[in-house]
Short mmCIF file of C-alpha atoms and ligand atoms in Angstrom, two decimals:
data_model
loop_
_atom_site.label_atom_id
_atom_site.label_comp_id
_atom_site.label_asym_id
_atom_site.label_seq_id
_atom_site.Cartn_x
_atom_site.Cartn_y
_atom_site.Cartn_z
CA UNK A 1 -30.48 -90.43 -12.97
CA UNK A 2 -28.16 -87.95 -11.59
CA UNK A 3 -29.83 -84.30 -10.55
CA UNK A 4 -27.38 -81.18 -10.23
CA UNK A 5 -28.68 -78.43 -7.43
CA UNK A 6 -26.70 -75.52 -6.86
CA UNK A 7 -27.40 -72.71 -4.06
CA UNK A 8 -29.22 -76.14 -2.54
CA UNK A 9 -29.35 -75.14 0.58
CA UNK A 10 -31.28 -71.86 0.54
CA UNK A 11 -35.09 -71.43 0.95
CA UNK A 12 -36.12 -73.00 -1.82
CA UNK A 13 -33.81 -75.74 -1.95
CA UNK A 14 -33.74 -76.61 1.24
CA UNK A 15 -37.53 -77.88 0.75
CA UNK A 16 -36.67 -79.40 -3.17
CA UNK A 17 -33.77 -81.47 -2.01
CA UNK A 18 -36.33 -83.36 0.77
CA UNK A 19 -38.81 -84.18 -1.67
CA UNK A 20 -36.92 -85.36 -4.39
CA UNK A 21 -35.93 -88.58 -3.86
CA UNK A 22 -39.79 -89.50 -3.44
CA UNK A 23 -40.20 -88.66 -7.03
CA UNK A 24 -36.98 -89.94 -8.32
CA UNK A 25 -35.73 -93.06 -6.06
CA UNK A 26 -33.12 -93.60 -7.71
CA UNK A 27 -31.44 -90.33 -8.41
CA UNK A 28 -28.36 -88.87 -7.10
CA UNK A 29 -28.73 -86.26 -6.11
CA UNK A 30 -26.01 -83.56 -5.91
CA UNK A 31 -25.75 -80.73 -3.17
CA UNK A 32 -23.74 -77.47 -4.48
CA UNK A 33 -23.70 -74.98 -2.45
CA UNK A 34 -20.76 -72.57 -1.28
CA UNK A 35 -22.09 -71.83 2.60
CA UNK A 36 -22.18 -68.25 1.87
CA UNK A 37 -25.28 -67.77 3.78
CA UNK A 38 -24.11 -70.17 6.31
CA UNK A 39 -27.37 -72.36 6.03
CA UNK A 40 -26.00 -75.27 7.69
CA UNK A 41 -29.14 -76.90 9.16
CA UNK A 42 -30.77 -77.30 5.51
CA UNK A 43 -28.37 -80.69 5.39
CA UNK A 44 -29.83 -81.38 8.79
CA UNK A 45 -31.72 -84.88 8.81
CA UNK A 46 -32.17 -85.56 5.21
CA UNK A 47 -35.11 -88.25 4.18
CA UNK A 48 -32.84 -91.85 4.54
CA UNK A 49 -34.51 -92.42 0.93
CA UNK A 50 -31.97 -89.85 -0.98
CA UNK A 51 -28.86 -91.10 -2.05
CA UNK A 52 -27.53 -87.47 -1.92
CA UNK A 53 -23.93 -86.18 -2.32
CA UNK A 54 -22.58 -82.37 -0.84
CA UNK A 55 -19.87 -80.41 -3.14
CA UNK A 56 -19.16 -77.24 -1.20
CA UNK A 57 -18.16 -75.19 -4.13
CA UNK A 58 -19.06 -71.92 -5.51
CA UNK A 59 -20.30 -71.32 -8.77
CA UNK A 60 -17.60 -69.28 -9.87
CA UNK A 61 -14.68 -71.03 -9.18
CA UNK A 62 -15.29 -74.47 -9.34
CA UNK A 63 -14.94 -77.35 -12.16
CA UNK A 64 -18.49 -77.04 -12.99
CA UNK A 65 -18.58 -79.83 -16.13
CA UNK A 66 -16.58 -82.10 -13.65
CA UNK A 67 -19.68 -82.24 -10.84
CA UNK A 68 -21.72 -81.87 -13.32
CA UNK A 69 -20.79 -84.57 -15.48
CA UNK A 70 -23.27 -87.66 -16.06
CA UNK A 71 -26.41 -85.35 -15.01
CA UNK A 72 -29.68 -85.26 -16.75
CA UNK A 73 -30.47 -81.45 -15.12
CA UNK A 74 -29.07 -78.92 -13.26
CA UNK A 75 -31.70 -76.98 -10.85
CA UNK A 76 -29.43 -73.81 -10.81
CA UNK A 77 -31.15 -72.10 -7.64
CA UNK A 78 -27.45 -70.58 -6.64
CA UNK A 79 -27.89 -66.47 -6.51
CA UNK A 80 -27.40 -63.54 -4.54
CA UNK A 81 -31.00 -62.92 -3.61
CA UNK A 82 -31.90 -59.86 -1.42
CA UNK A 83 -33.20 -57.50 -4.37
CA UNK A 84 -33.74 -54.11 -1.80
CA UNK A 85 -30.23 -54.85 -0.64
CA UNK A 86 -28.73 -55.51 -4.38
CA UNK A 87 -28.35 -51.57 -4.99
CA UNK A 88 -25.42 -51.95 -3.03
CA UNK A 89 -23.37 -54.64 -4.50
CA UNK A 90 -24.26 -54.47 -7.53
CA UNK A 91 -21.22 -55.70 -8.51
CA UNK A 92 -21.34 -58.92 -6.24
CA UNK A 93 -24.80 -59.15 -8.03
CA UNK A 94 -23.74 -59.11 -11.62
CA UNK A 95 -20.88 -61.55 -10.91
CA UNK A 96 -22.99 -64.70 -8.84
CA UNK A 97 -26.30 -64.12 -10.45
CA UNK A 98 -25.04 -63.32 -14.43
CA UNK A 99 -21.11 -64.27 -14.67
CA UNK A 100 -22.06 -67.36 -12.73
CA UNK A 101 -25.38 -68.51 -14.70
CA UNK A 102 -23.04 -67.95 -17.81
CA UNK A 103 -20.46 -70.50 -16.40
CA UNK A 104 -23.44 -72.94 -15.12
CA UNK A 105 -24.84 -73.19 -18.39
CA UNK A 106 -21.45 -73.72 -20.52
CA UNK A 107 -20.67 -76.35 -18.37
CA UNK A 108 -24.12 -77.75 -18.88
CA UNK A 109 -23.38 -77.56 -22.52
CA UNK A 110 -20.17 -79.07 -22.23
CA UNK A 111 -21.68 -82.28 -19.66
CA UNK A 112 -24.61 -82.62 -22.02
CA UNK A 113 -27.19 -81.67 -19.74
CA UNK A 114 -30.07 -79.93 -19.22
CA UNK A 115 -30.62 -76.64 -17.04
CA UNK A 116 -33.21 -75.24 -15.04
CA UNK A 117 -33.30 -71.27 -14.62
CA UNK A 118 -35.70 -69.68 -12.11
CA UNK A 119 -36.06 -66.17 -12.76
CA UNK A 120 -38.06 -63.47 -11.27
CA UNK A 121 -41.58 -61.74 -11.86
CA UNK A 122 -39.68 -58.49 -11.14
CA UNK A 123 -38.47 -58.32 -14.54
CA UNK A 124 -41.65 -57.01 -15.36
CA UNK A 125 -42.46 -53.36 -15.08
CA UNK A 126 -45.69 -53.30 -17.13
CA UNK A 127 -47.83 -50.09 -16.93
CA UNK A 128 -50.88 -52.56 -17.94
CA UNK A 129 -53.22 -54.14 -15.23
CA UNK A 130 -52.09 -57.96 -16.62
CA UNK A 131 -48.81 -58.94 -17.84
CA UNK A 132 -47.24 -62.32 -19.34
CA UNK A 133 -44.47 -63.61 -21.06
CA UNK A 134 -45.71 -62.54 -24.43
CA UNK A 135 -45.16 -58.58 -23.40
CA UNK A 136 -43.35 -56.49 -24.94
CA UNK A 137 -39.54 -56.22 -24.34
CA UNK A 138 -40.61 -51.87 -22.74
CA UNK A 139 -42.63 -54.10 -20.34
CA UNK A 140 -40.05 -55.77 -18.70
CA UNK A 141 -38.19 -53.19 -16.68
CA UNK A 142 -36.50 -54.65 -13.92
CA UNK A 143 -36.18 -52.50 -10.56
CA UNK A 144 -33.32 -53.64 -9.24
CA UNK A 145 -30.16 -54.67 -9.79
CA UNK A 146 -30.73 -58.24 -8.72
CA UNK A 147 -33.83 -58.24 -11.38
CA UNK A 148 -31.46 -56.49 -13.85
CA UNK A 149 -28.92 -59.54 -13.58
CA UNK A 150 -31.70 -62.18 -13.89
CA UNK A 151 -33.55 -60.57 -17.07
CA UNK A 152 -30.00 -60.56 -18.43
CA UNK A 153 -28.99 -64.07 -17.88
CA UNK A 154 -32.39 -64.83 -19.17
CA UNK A 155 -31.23 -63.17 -22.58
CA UNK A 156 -27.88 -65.13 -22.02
CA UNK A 157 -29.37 -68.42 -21.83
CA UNK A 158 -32.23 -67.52 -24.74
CA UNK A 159 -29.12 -66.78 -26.97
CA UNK A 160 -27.02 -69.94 -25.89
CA UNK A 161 -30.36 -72.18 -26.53
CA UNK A 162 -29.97 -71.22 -30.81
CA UNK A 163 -25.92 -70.52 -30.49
CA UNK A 164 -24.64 -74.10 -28.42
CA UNK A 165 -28.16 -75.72 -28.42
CA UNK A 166 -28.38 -75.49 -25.21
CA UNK A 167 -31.53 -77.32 -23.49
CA UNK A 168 -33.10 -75.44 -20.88
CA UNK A 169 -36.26 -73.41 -19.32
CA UNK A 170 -36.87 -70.33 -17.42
CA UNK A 171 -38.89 -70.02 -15.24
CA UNK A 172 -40.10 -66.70 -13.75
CA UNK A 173 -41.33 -67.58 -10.22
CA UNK A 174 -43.20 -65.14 -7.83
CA UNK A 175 -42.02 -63.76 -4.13
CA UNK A 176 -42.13 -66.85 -2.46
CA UNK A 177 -44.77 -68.10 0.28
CA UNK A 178 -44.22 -70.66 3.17
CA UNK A 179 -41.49 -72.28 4.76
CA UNK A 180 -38.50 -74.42 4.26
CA UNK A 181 -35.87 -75.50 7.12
CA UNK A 182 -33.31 -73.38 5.26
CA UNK A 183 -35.85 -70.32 4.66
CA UNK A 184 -35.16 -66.40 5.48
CA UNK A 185 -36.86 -63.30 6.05
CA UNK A 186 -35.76 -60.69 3.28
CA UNK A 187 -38.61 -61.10 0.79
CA UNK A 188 -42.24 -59.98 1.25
CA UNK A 189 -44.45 -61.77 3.24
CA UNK A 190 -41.76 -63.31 5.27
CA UNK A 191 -40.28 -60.38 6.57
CA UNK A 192 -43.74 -58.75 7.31
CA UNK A 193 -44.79 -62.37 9.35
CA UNK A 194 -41.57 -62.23 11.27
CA UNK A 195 -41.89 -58.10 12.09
CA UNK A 196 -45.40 -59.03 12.97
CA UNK A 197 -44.77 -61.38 15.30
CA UNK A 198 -41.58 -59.98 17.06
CA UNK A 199 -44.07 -56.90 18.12
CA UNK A 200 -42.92 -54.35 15.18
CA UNK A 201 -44.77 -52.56 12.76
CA UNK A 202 -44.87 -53.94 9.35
CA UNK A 203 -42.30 -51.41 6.92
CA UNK A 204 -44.00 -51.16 3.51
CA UNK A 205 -43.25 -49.06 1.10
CA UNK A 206 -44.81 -46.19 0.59
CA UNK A 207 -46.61 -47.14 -2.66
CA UNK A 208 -46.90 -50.44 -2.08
CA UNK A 209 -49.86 -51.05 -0.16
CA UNK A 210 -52.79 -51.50 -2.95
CA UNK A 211 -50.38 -52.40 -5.25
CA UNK A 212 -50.91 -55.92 -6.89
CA UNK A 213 -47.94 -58.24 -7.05
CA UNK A 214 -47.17 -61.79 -7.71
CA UNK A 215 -46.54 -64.57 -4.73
CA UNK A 216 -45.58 -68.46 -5.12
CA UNK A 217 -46.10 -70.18 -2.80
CA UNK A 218 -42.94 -72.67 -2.33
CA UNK A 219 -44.88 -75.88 -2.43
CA UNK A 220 -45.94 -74.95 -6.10
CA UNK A 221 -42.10 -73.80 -7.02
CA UNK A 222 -41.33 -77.41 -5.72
CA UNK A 223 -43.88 -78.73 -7.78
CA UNK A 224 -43.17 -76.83 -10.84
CA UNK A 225 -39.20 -78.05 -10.84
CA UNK A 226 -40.32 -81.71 -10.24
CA UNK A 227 -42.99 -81.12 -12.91
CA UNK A 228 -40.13 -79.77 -15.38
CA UNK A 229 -37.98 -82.67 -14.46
CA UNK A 230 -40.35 -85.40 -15.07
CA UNK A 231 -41.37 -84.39 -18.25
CA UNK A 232 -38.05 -82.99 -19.50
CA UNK A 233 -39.34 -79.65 -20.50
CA UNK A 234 -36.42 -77.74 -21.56
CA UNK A 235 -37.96 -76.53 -24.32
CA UNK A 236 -36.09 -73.15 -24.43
CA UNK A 237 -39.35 -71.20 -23.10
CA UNK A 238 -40.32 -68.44 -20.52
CA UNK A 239 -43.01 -69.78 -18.11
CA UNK A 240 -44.56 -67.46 -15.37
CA UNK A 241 -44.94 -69.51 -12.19
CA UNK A 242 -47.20 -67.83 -9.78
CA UNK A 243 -49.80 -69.13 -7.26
CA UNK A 244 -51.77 -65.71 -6.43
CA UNK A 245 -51.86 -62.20 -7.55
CA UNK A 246 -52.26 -60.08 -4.11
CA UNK A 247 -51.66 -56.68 -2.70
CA UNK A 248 -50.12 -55.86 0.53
CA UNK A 249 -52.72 -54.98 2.15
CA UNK A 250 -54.44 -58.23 1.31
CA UNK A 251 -51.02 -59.96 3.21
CA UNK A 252 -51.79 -57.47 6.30
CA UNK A 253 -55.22 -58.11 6.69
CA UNK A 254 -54.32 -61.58 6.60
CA UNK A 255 -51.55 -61.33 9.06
CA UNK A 256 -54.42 -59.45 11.37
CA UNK A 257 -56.52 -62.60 11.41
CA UNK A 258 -53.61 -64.46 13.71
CA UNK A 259 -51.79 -61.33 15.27
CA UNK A 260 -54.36 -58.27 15.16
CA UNK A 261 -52.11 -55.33 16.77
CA UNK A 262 -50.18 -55.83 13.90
CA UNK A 263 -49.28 -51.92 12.57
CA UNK A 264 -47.48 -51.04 9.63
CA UNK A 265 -45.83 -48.04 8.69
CA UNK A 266 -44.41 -46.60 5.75
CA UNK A 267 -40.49 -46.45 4.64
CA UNK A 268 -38.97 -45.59 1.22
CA UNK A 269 -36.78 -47.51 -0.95
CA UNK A 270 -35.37 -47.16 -4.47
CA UNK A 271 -37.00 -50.79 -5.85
CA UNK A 272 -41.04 -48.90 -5.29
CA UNK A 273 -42.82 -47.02 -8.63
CA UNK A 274 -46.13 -46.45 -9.52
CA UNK A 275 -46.97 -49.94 -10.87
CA UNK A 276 -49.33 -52.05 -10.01
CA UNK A 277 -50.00 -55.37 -12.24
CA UNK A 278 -51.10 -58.81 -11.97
CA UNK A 279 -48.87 -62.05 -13.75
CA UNK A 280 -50.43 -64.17 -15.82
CA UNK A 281 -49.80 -68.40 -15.17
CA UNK A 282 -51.75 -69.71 -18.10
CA UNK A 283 -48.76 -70.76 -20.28
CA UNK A 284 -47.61 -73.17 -17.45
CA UNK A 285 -50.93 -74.12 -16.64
CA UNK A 286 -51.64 -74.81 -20.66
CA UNK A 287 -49.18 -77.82 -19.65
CA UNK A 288 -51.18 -79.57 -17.51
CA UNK A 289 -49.54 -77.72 -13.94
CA UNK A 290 -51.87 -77.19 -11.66
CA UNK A 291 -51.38 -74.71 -8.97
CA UNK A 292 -52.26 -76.13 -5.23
CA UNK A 293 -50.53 -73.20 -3.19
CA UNK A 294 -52.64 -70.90 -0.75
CA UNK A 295 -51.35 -67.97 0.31
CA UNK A 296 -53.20 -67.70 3.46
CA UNK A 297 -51.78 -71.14 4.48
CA UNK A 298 -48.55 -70.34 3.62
CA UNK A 299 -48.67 -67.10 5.72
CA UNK A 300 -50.03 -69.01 9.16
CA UNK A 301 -47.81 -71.59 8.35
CA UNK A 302 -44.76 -68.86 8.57
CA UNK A 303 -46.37 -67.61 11.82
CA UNK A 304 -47.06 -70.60 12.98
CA UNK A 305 -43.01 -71.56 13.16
CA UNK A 306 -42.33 -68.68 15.14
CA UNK A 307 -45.24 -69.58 17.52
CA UNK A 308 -42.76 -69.67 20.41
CA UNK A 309 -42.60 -66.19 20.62
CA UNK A 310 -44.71 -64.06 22.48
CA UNK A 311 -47.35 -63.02 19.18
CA UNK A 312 -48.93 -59.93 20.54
CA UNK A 313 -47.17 -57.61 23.05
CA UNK A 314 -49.23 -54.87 22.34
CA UNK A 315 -52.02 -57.00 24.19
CA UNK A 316 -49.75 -57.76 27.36
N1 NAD B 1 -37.29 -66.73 -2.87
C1 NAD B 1 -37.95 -66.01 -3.76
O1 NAD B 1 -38.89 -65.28 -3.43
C2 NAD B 1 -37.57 -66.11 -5.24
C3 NAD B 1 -38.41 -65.53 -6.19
C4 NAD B 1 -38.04 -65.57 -7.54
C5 NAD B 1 -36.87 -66.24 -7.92
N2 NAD B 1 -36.08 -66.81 -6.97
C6 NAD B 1 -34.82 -67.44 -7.41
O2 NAD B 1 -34.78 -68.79 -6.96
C7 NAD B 1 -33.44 -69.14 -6.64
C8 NAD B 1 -33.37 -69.69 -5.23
O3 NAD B 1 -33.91 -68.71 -4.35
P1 NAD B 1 -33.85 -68.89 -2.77
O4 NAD B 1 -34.91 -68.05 -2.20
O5 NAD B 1 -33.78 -70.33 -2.43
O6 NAD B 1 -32.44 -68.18 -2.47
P2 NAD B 1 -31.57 -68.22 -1.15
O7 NAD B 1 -30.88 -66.89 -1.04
O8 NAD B 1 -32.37 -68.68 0.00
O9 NAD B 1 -30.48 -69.35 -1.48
C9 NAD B 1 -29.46 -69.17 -2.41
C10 NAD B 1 -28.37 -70.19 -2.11
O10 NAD B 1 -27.32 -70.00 -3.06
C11 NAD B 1 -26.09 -70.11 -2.39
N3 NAD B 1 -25.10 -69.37 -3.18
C12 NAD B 1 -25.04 -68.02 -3.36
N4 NAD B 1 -23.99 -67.70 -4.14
C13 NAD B 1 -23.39 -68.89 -4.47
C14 NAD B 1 -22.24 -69.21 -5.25
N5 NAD B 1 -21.51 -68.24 -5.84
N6 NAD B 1 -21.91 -70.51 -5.39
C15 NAD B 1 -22.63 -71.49 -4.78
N7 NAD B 1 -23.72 -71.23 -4.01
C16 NAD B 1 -24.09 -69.94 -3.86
C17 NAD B 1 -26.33 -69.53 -1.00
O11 NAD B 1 -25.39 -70.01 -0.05
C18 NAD B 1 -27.75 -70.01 -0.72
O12 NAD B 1 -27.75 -71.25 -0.02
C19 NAD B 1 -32.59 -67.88 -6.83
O13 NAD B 1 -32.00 -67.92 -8.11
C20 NAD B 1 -33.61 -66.78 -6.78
O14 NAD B 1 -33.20 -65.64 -7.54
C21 NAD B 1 -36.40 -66.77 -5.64
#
């Protein structure tokens, strides 16, 4: 079996591409990735068990049904990913995360593969307390640029599945939890571990703090792709994949149980509204996926990494 990952050596893949080849022995397992966030040390020591391959490329350039030729999947985790920061290239944006999931999955059509899209629970904008992926299309209102491009490619791919017959699934995964050699400190709860422990106040937004929103933490994202994989589920579907529904106050109290000086204060941004909304998982779970992830683990476990820092100055 040959497995396709592109943007393999960001946060997420960084983790995948180590526990693959305890699932699937005997895969290949093909690294695509064009350096542009310069994550060299994700190819650090890879298990000895993975007969893996690296194609610096980048998704819009290169011969895509060439590398991808002889797969069974292509885990297509390449994508610009910093949604606060996507209001200013939107651009950039549109052409990695939609112009280049367009190319990924005709050259999955044309190799005879299958494709793997993760998506984002920030398509939804639901003014309703729950939400999942039976909502109506005024409930999904991305915030952001970046969640603009994904609910878009999402359409793109829905409409190649009945045009090309193109096999794939999407997957709309929470703000990840927990680390990976390869991981970074943009999203959520990473960003407010590392401010906590470098001595700074925790920025939220100002309407964020009581306001629920959807985490996964990265063990279960692992778990979900490796579930998708083994049972070939490109069925053409949505899934929600979320561990925990939590507010960020919930993360801060958390973070206060390790570091308790920790202070926040409040900043604005153009991705905050008025909604707050919990994400339904019961389609994936209606599979047989169970979710293992803890939230609370995955936050000491990001703290814990940093633990050679001096935690709390304000006590010194
Ligand atoms: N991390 C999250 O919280 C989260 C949540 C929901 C969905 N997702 C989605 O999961 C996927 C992986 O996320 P991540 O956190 O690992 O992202 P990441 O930013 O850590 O990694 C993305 C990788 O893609 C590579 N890349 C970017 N543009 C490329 C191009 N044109 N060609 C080849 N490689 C390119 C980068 O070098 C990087 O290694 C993304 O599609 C992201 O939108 C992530």
């Amino acid at each position: 079996m040959k497995i396709v990952i592109t943007g393999a050596l960001g946060h997420i893949g960084s983790r995948l591409i180590r526990v693959l080849p305890n699932m699937f022995p005997a895969a290949e397992i093909t690294l695509l990735d064009n350096l542009m966030t310069q994550r060299y040390c994700s190819i650090f020591n890879l298990p000895t068990n993975g007969n893996y391959r690296f194609e610096e490329a980048d998704i819009l350039t290169a011969d895509l049904a060439t590398i991808f030729s002889g797969a069974e999947v292509v885990i297509h985790l390449a994508a610009l990913t910093d949604a606060a920061g996507s209001f200013e290239k939107r651009g950039e944006v549109e052409q990695i995360n939609f112009v280049g999931t367009e190319g990924v999955a005709r050259a999955c059509i044309h190799a005879g593969c299958a494709m793997f899209f993760p998506s984002t629970t920030s398509v939804y904008g639901s003014q309703k307390n729950v939400v999942d992926e039976t909502c109506s299309q005024d409930e999904l209102k991305p915030q952001s640029p970046y969640a603009e491009s994904k609910l878009k490619a999402e359409r793109m791919l829905a409409k190649l599945g009945e045009t090309d017959d193109l096999r794939f699934v999407t997957c709309r995964f929470g703000t990840i939890i927990g680390t990976s050699i390869g991981m970074r400190f943009h999203t959520a709860i990473n960003k407010f571990c590392w401010q906590a422990v470098m001595g700074k106040p925790i920025t939220v937004w100002q309407t964020a703090l009581h306001q629920y929103r959807p985490y996964l933490d990265l063990s279960d994202a692992v778990s979900a792709i490796k579930f998708i994989i083994k049972n070939r589920l490109y069925d053409k579907k949505i899934y929600n994949v979320v561990t925990t529904n939590a507010t960020v106050n919930d993360i801060v109290e958390t973070i206060k149980t390790v570091i308790p000086s920790v202070s926040i204060t409040h900043i604005d941004t153009k991705i905050m509204n008025q909604l707050s909304y919990h994400v339904r998982n019961d389609r994936f779970k209606d599979l047989g996926f169970e979710f293992q992830g803890d939230m609370v683990k995955g936050i000491k476990d990001t703290i814990q990494l940093l633990n050679g820092v001096q935690h709390d100055k304000q006590a010194n």
